[in-house]
Coordinates of C-alpha atoms in Angstrom, one line a residue:
M1 CA 191.3 99.4 103.3
S2 CA 188.1 100.3 101.5
H3 CA 185.8 102.7 103.0
V4 CA 182.8 102.1 101.1
F5 CA 179.6 100.3 102.9
P6 CA 179.2 98.2 99.7
R7 CA 176.1 95.2 99.4
H8 CA 177.8 92.3 101.1
T9 CA 180.6 92.8 103.4
K10 CA 182.1 89.7 102.8
A11 CA 182.4 89.7 99.2
K12 CA 186.0 90.4 97.9
L13 CA 185.1 92.6 94.3
P14 CA 187.3 93.7 91.5
T15 CA 187.8 96.5 90.5
A16 CA 186.4 97.6 87.1
V17 CA 188.3 100.4 85.2
G18 CA 186.8 100.5 81.4
G19 CA 183.7 99.3 79.7
E20 CA 183.7 98.3 76.3
G21 CA 180.7 97.0 73.9
C22 CA 179.1 94.6 75.2
Y23 CA 181.7 94.0 77.9
L24 CA 183.3 95.5 81.3
I25 CA 187.0 94.6 82.4
D26 CA 188.7 95.2 86.1
S27 CA 192.1 96.2 87.4
T28 CA 193.6 93.4 86.5
G29 CA 192.5 93.3 82.5
K30 CA 190.1 90.8 82.5
R31 CA 186.9 91.3 80.6
Y32 CA 183.3 89.9 81.1
F33 CA 180.3 89.7 79.4
D34 CA 177.9 92.1 80.5
G35 CA 174.6 89.0 80.0
S36 CA 172.5 90.8 82.2
G37 CA 173.0 94.5 81.6
G38 CA 173.8 95.2 85.7
A39 CA 170.4 94.6 86.7
A40 CA 168.8 94.6 82.5
V41 CA 170.9 98.6 82.5
S42 CA 173.3 98.8 80.0
C43 CA 170.9 98.0 76.9
L44 CA 173.9 100.4 74.6
G45 CA 176.3 98.6 76.0
H46 CA 179.2 100.8 78.3
S47 CA 180.8 102.9 75.3
D48 CA 178.3 104.3 73.2
A49 CA 179.9 107.6 71.4
A50 CA 176.7 108.8 71.2
V51 CA 175.5 109.1 74.9
I52 CA 178.8 109.8 76.1
A53 CA 179.1 113.4 74.1
A54 CA 175.5 114.3 74.5
V55 CA 176.6 114.1 78.6
Q56 CA 179.9 115.5 78.3
E57 CA 178.1 118.4 76.1
Q58 CA 175.4 119.2 78.8
V59 CA 177.9 118.9 82.1
G60 CA 179.9 122.1 79.8
K61 CA 176.8 124.0 79.5
L62 CA 174.9 123.2 82.6
A63 CA 175.3 120.8 85.3
F64 CA 172.1 122.0 86.9
A65 CA 169.1 123.8 87.9
H66 CA 167.1 123.2 90.8
T67 CA 163.4 122.1 90.0
G68 CA 161.9 124.4 92.1
F69 CA 163.5 127.1 90.2
M70 CA 163.1 126.8 86.4
T71 CA 163.1 123.5 83.8
S72 CA 166.0 122.9 81.5
E73 CA 165.9 122.1 77.3
P74 CA 166.7 118.4 78.0
A75 CA 164.3 117.6 80.3
E76 CA 161.5 119.4 78.2
A77 CA 162.5 117.1 74.8
L78 CA 162.8 114.2 76.6
A79 CA 159.8 114.5 78.2
D80 CA 158.4 115.6 74.6
L81 CA 159.9 112.3 72.8
L82 CA 159.3 109.9 75.2
I83 CA 154.5 111.3 75.7
A84 CA 155.6 111.3 71.0
N85 CA 156.6 106.9 71.6
A86 CA 154.1 106.2 75.0
P87 CA 151.1 104.3 75.0
G88 CA 147.5 105.9 75.4
D89 CA 146.5 108.9 77.3
L90 CA 150.0 108.9 78.9
D91 CA 150.9 112.7 78.6
R92 CA 153.3 114.0 81.5
V93 CA 156.3 113.0 82.3
Y94 CA 157.7 113.2 86.4
F95 CA 161.8 112.9 86.3
V96 CA 163.9 110.6 89.1
S97 CA 166.8 109.3 89.8
G98 CA 165.7 105.4 89.6
G99 CA 162.9 103.1 89.1
S100 CA 162.2 103.2 93.7
E101 CA 161.7 106.7 93.4
A102 CA 159.0 105.9 90.2
T103 CA 157.0 103.4 92.0
E104 CA 157.5 106.0 95.4
S105 CA 156.3 108.4 93.4
A106 CA 153.4 106.7 90.7
I107 CA 151.8 105.3 94.8
K108 CA 151.5 109.0 95.7
L109 CA 150.5 110.5 93.1
A110 CA 147.6 107.7 92.9
R111 CA 147.2 108.5 96.3
Q112 CA 146.7 112.2 95.6
Y113 CA 145.5 111.9 92.2
F114 CA 142.1 110.9 94.4
L115 CA 142.2 113.6 97.0
E116 CA 141.9 115.8 94.8
K117 CA 138.5 114.7 93.2
G118 CA 137.1 114.6 96.5
E119 CA 137.6 110.7 97.9
P120 CA 139.5 110.3 99.8
E121 CA 138.3 107.2 101.8
R122 CA 140.5 106.0 98.3
R123 CA 143.3 104.4 100.1
H124 CA 144.0 100.6 99.1
L125 CA 147.0 99.6 96.8
I126 CA 146.8 95.9 95.6
A127 CA 149.9 94.1 93.6
R128 CA 150.9 91.2 92.9
R129 CA 152.9 88.3 95.3
Q130 CA 156.5 87.0 94.1
S131 CA 156.6 91.4 92.1
Y132 CA 159.6 93.5 92.8
H133 CA 159.0 97.8 93.1
G134 CA 161.6 98.7 94.9
N135 CA 163.5 99.5 98.0
T136 CA 162.8 102.4 99.6
L137 CA 159.2 102.3 102.5
G138 CA 156.7 102.2 99.9
A139 CA 157.9 101.0 96.7
L140 CA 159.1 97.7 99.2
A141 CA 155.8 97.9 100.6
A142 CA 153.9 97.4 97.6
G143 CA 156.2 94.1 96.0
G144 CA 154.9 91.1 97.0
N145 CA 158.9 89.5 97.9
A146 CA 158.8 87.3 101.6
W147 CA 162.3 87.8 101.8
R148 CA 162.8 91.5 100.5
R149 CA 160.1 92.9 102.8
Q150 CA 160.9 90.3 106.4
Q151 CA 162.8 92.4 108.5
F152 CA 160.8 95.5 107.0
D153 CA 157.4 94.5 107.7
P154 CA 157.2 96.5 110.8
L155 CA 157.9 99.7 108.9
L156 CA 155.7 98.8 105.7
I157 CA 152.5 100.1 104.8
G158 CA 149.6 97.8 104.2
V159 CA 149.7 96.6 100.4
T160 CA 148.1 93.4 100.2
H161 CA 149.4 91.1 97.9
I162 CA 147.1 88.4 95.1
A163 CA 148.7 85.6 92.3
P164 CA 151.2 86.3 89.3
C165 CA 150.4 86.0 86.6
Y166 CA 153.0 83.0 86.6
E167 CA 152.0 79.9 83.8
Y168 CA 155.1 77.4 84.5
V169 CA 154.1 76.7 87.9
D170 CA 150.5 78.1 88.6
R171 CA 148.4 76.5 85.6
A172 CA 146.3 73.8 86.2
E173 CA 146.8 70.3 84.3
G174 CA 143.8 71.0 81.6
E175 CA 143.4 74.5 81.8
S176 CA 144.4 76.2 78.9
S177 CA 146.6 78.8 79.1
F178 CA 143.8 81.7 78.4
D179 CA 142.0 80.4 80.8
Y180 CA 144.3 80.4 83.1
G181 CA 145.1 83.9 83.3
Q182 CA 141.3 84.6 83.7
R183 CA 141.5 82.9 86.2
V184 CA 144.6 84.6 88.0
A185 CA 143.2 88.2 86.2
N186 CA 140.5 88.1 88.6
E187 CA 141.1 87.6 91.6
L188 CA 141.9 91.5 91.5
E189 CA 138.4 91.9 91.1
A190 CA 138.0 89.7 94.6
E191 CA 140.1 91.9 96.0
I192 CA 138.7 94.6 95.4
L193 CA 134.9 93.7 96.1
R194 CA 136.8 93.1 99.6
L195 CA 138.1 95.9 100.4
G196 CA 135.3 97.6 99.0
P197 CA 135.7 99.7 95.2
E198 CA 135.1 102.8 96.8
T199 CA 138.7 102.5 98.8
V200 CA 140.9 101.2 96.4
M201 CA 142.8 103.4 94.4
A202 CA 145.5 101.3 92.9
F203 CA 146.6 98.2 91.0
M204 CA 150.5 97.8 90.9
A205 CA 152.6 95.4 88.2
E206 CA 155.3 94.5 87.0
P207 CA 154.4 93.7 82.3
V208 CA 157.3 91.2 82.5
V209 CA 158.0 90.2 86.6
G210 CA 161.9 90.7 86.9
A211 CA 164.4 90.1 89.7
T212 CA 162.2 87.8 90.9
S213 CA 160.7 85.1 89.5
G214 CA 163.0 85.5 86.0
A215 CA 161.9 87.0 83.8
V216 CA 157.5 85.7 83.4
P217 CA 155.6 87.6 80.8
A218 CA 151.3 87.0 81.7
V219 CA 149.6 85.4 79.4
E220 CA 147.4 86.6 76.7
G221 CA 144.5 88.3 77.9
Y222 CA 145.7 88.5 81.4
F223 CA 146.4 92.7 81.2
K224 CA 143.1 92.8 78.8
R225 CA 141.1 91.6 82.0
I226 CA 143.2 93.6 84.1
R227 CA 142.2 96.9 82.6
E228 CA 138.7 96.1 82.4
I229 CA 138.6 95.5 86.2
C230 CA 140.6 98.4 86.3
D231 CA 138.0 100.6 83.7
Q232 CA 135.0 99.3 86.1
Y233 CA 135.9 100.1 89.7
G234 CA 137.3 102.9 89.1
V235 CA 140.8 101.9 90.3
L236 CA 144.0 103.4 88.5
L237 CA 146.1 100.7 86.7
I238 CA 150.0 101.5 87.5
L239 CA 152.2 99.0 85.5
D240 CA 155.9 99.4 86.5
E241 CA 158.3 98.9 83.3
V242 CA 161.6 100.1 85.4
M243 CA 163.3 96.4 85.1
C244 CA 161.6 94.9 81.7
G245 CA 160.6 98.8 79.4
M246 CA 162.8 100.7 77.1
G247 CA 163.3 98.8 74.4
R248 CA 164.5 95.3 76.7
T249 CA 161.3 93.2 75.7
G250 CA 161.2 94.4 71.8
H251 CA 158.9 97.1 72.3
L252 CA 160.1 100.6 73.7
F253 CA 157.0 100.3 76.1
A254 CA 157.0 96.5 77.4
C255 CA 152.9 97.0 78.1
E256 CA 152.6 97.6 74.2
A257 CA 153.2 94.0 73.8
D258 CA 150.0 93.3 76.0
G259 CA 147.6 95.6 73.8
I260 CA 146.7 97.6 76.0
S261 CA 148.4 101.2 78.6
P262 CA 148.2 102.1 81.9
D263 CA 147.1 105.3 84.0
I264 CA 150.4 105.4 85.5
L265 CA 153.6 103.9 84.3
C266 CA 157.5 103.9 85.1
I267 CA 160.4 103.3 83.9
A268 CA 164.3 103.5 84.9
K269 CA 166.9 101.4 84.2
G270 CA 167.4 101.6 80.4
L271 CA 166.7 105.4 80.5
G272 CA 169.9 106.1 81.4
A273 CA 170.9 102.5 79.9
G274 CA 173.6 103.5 82.8
Y275 CA 175.2 106.6 81.6
Q276 CA 173.5 108.3 84.6
P277 CA 171.1 107.6 87.2
I278 CA 167.1 108.2 85.8
G279 CA 164.1 107.5 85.9
A280 CA 160.9 108.4 85.1
M281 CA 156.9 108.1 86.0
L282 CA 154.6 109.0 83.3
C283 CA 150.8 109.6 83.8
S284 CA 147.4 110.5 81.5
R285 CA 146.2 113.0 81.1
Q286 CA 143.0 112.7 83.0
I287 CA 145.2 112.8 86.1
Y288 CA 147.3 115.2 85.8
E289 CA 144.4 117.7 85.2
A290 CA 142.6 116.6 88.6
I291 CA 146.3 118.1 89.7
E292 CA 146.6 121.0 87.6
G293 CA 142.6 122.3 87.9
G294 CA 142.8 121.5 92.2
S295 CA 145.4 121.8 93.8
G296 CA 148.0 122.7 91.3
F297 CA 150.0 120.6 93.7
F298 CA 152.2 117.6 94.2
Q299 CA 153.1 116.8 96.9
H300 CA 156.0 115.2 96.5
G301 CA 159.7 115.6 94.9
H302 CA 163.6 115.1 95.1
T303 CA 166.1 117.4 95.1
Y304 CA 168.1 115.9 91.4
I305 CA 164.3 115.4 88.7
G306 CA 165.1 116.4 86.3
H307 CA 168.8 117.0 86.3
P308 CA 170.0 118.6 83.7
V309 CA 172.6 116.0 82.7
A310 CA 171.0 112.8 83.4
T311 CA 167.8 113.7 81.0
A312 CA 170.2 115.0 78.4
A313 CA 171.7 111.2 78.7
G314 CA 168.2 110.2 78.2
L315 CA 167.9 111.8 75.6
A316 CA 170.6 110.1 73.6
V317 CA 170.1 107.3 74.0
V318 CA 166.2 106.9 73.7
R319 CA 167.2 108.7 70.1
Q320 CA 170.3 106.3 69.7
M321 CA 166.9 103.4 70.6
L322 CA 165.0 105.0 67.4
E323 CA 167.4 106.0 64.9
R324 CA 169.2 103.5 64.7
D325 CA 166.2 100.7 65.0
L326 CA 167.6 99.2 68.6
I327 CA 164.2 97.8 70.4
S328 CA 163.8 95.4 66.5
R329 CA 167.2 95.0 66.7
C330 CA 165.8 93.5 70.7
A331 CA 163.6 91.7 69.8
T332 CA 164.9 89.4 66.6
M333 CA 168.5 88.9 68.9
G334 CA 165.9 88.4 71.7
A335 CA 164.8 85.5 69.6
R336 CA 168.1 84.1 68.6
L337 CA 169.0 84.4 72.2
Q338 CA 166.2 82.0 72.7
A339 CA 166.3 78.9 70.8
A340 CA 170.2 78.7 71.4
L341 CA 169.1 78.7 75.1
E342 CA 166.6 75.9 74.2
D343 CA 168.7 74.0 71.3
R344 CA 171.4 74.0 74.8
F345 CA 168.8 73.2 77.6
G346 CA 166.2 72.7 76.5
Q347 CA 166.0 69.0 77.3
H348 CA 168.2 69.7 81.0
A349 CA 167.5 67.2 82.9
Q350 CA 167.8 70.3 85.5
V351 CA 166.3 73.5 83.4
G352 CA 162.3 73.3 83.6
D353 CA 161.0 76.3 81.4
I354 CA 163.2 79.0 78.9
R355 CA 161.2 82.1 79.3
G356 CA 160.7 85.7 78.5
R357 CA 160.4 88.4 76.3
G358 CA 163.0 90.4 73.5
L359 CA 166.3 90.3 75.0
F360 CA 165.1 89.6 78.8
R361 CA 164.9 85.7 79.5
G362 CA 164.8 84.0 81.9
I363 CA 166.3 79.8 83.0
E364 CA 163.9 78.4 85.7
L365 CA 165.9 75.5 87.4
V366 CA 164.8 73.0 89.2
Q367 CA 165.4 69.3 91.0
D368 CA 162.9 67.0 88.5
R369 CA 161.4 68.1 85.5
V370 CA 158.7 66.1 85.8
G371 CA 157.1 67.2 89.0
K372 CA 158.6 70.8 88.4
T373 CA 160.5 70.5 92.2
P374 CA 162.1 73.2 93.1
F375 CA 165.5 72.0 95.0
D376 CA 166.6 72.7 98.3
P377 CA 167.6 76.5 99.6
A378 CA 170.7 74.9 101.1
L379 CA 172.3 74.6 98.5
G380 CA 172.0 78.1 97.7
L381 CA 172.4 77.0 94.1
A382 CA 171.6 80.7 91.9
A383 CA 175.0 82.0 94.4
K384 CA 176.8 79.4 93.0
I385 CA 176.2 80.2 89.6
K386 CA 176.4 83.3 89.7
K387 CA 180.3 82.7 91.4
A388 CA 181.0 80.2 88.6
A389 CA 179.7 82.5 85.3
F390 CA 181.9 85.0 86.4
E391 CA 184.4 83.1 87.3
A392 CA 184.2 82.1 83.7
G393 CA 183.8 85.9 82.4
L394 CA 180.3 86.3 82.3
I395 CA 178.1 88.5 84.0
C396 CA 174.0 87.3 84.4
Y397 CA 171.7 87.4 87.5
P398 CA 170.5 84.5 89.2
M399 CA 168.2 84.7 92.0
S400 CA 166.2 82.3 95.0
G401 CA 163.4 82.6 96.2
T402 CA 162.2 82.4 92.5
R403 CA 158.7 80.4 93.8
D404 CA 157.1 82.3 97.0
G405 CA 160.6 83.8 98.0
R406 CA 162.1 81.2 99.4
M407 CA 162.3 78.1 97.7
G408 CA 162.8 78.0 93.8
D409 CA 166.0 79.4 91.4
H410 CA 166.6 81.1 88.0
I411 CA 169.0 83.4 86.4
L412 CA 168.5 86.5 84.5
L413 CA 169.6 87.4 81.8
A414 CA 168.9 90.7 80.0
P415 CA 172.0 92.0 77.6
P416 CA 173.1 94.7 75.6
F417 CA 170.9 95.3 72.6
I418 CA 174.3 95.6 70.4
I419 CA 174.8 91.7 71.3
S420 CA 176.3 89.8 68.4
D421 CA 175.4 85.6 67.1
E422 CA 179.5 85.3 68.3
Q423 CA 177.9 86.9 71.7
I424 CA 175.2 85.0 72.2
T425 CA 176.9 81.7 71.7
E426 CA 180.0 82.6 74.4
V427 CA 176.7 83.1 76.8
V428 CA 175.3 80.4 76.0
D429 CA 179.2 78.6 76.0
K430 CA 179.5 80.4 79.8
L431 CA 176.8 79.5 81.4
E432 CA 175.8 75.7 80.6
L433 CA 179.8 76.1 82.3
A434 CA 178.5 77.4 85.5
I435 CA 175.6 75.6 85.6
T436 CA 177.6 71.5 85.7
A437 CA 180.5 73.3 87.7
S438 CA 177.0 74.6 90.0
L439 CA 174.3 71.4 90.5
P440 CA 174.7 69.1 93.1
Q441 CA 176.2 65.8 91.5
G442 CA 174.9 62.2 91.1

């Protein structure tokens, strides 16, 4: 009998015993193609020799040094490498152990920044509906997914939410893509004015929405307008790239595709590629200098921030991405995956939208293509597809609640950047089997 507390107490899970390239192997020898990289984590696959060697070497030299006393060489080197490649005025890196810690840190830094500046009235955070920013209480409050928030609502801080940029569902008939983006971006200005510009500290958003909506990118011009609004009212822009960043969308930082830079940026998942748990919060020089010139102390922290082994792994991962040009490969293979999905499912009666950037792709399933009507949640379609795909040897990331936390189903794909053309065919073939087996018949 296991004494592990699992995610779901009624699930009987196989035991993973090995990883080889894009595949995970269980204790029976069955191989599973990791079509979602776990949760968009395993960007280099499961057996990258350079990263494994870097972790082993670092453990042999120094396993741990608490950042209250010392810094470490890999932490310094990884911070330098990230900032050398970061957009805009991002200048400092605060290492954490994962995505929720990164977004939690960003929210707290935004608040302290305004305290240091003598603007204590700035306390409101604005985010978007159908977003996901993590599972700690602050991050969960920022997230706009109703199902994930529901039972914890009494514990959450007040965060207001505006519309997402979700063109497939929300763009009006006759409205151009650009005009739609401007319209929903302007909801931010309206919400700032409603709350009082002097009381708003930050706006948080994912450049490409991941888990809760299925790889939904913003339309052209949306984030430029968001940046303008934040600048106009002195509001910090926090971009959550925990899932979509670190090369996943064909850019090292996802916001590069939108031609903007944030004041605070959160990364994780692909930063460690699964070889170590690591995340990071990057902030602008202006924010850092406000802390440095004020109290000098960011009143926040975790035991494992800047962990030497974790940062050594992250350093090796980012070096692999840059030195092997894997980010460009991600863009190229992402376009091939999109083409393969469109070829197989583009005219499928129950596939409404195929979207995304790079190797971050979403398929939205609908009962009616013309009306874009979602399936009845009682069908449990996403769960059925996940199970059928797994049985076929494909790990993918189907989710329900795509539209509003309750209605809608999508499948998220985020395979390793090393995926081959033959493996793209394998993914599409197995996905077709799973969808066919799971859809209601007749």
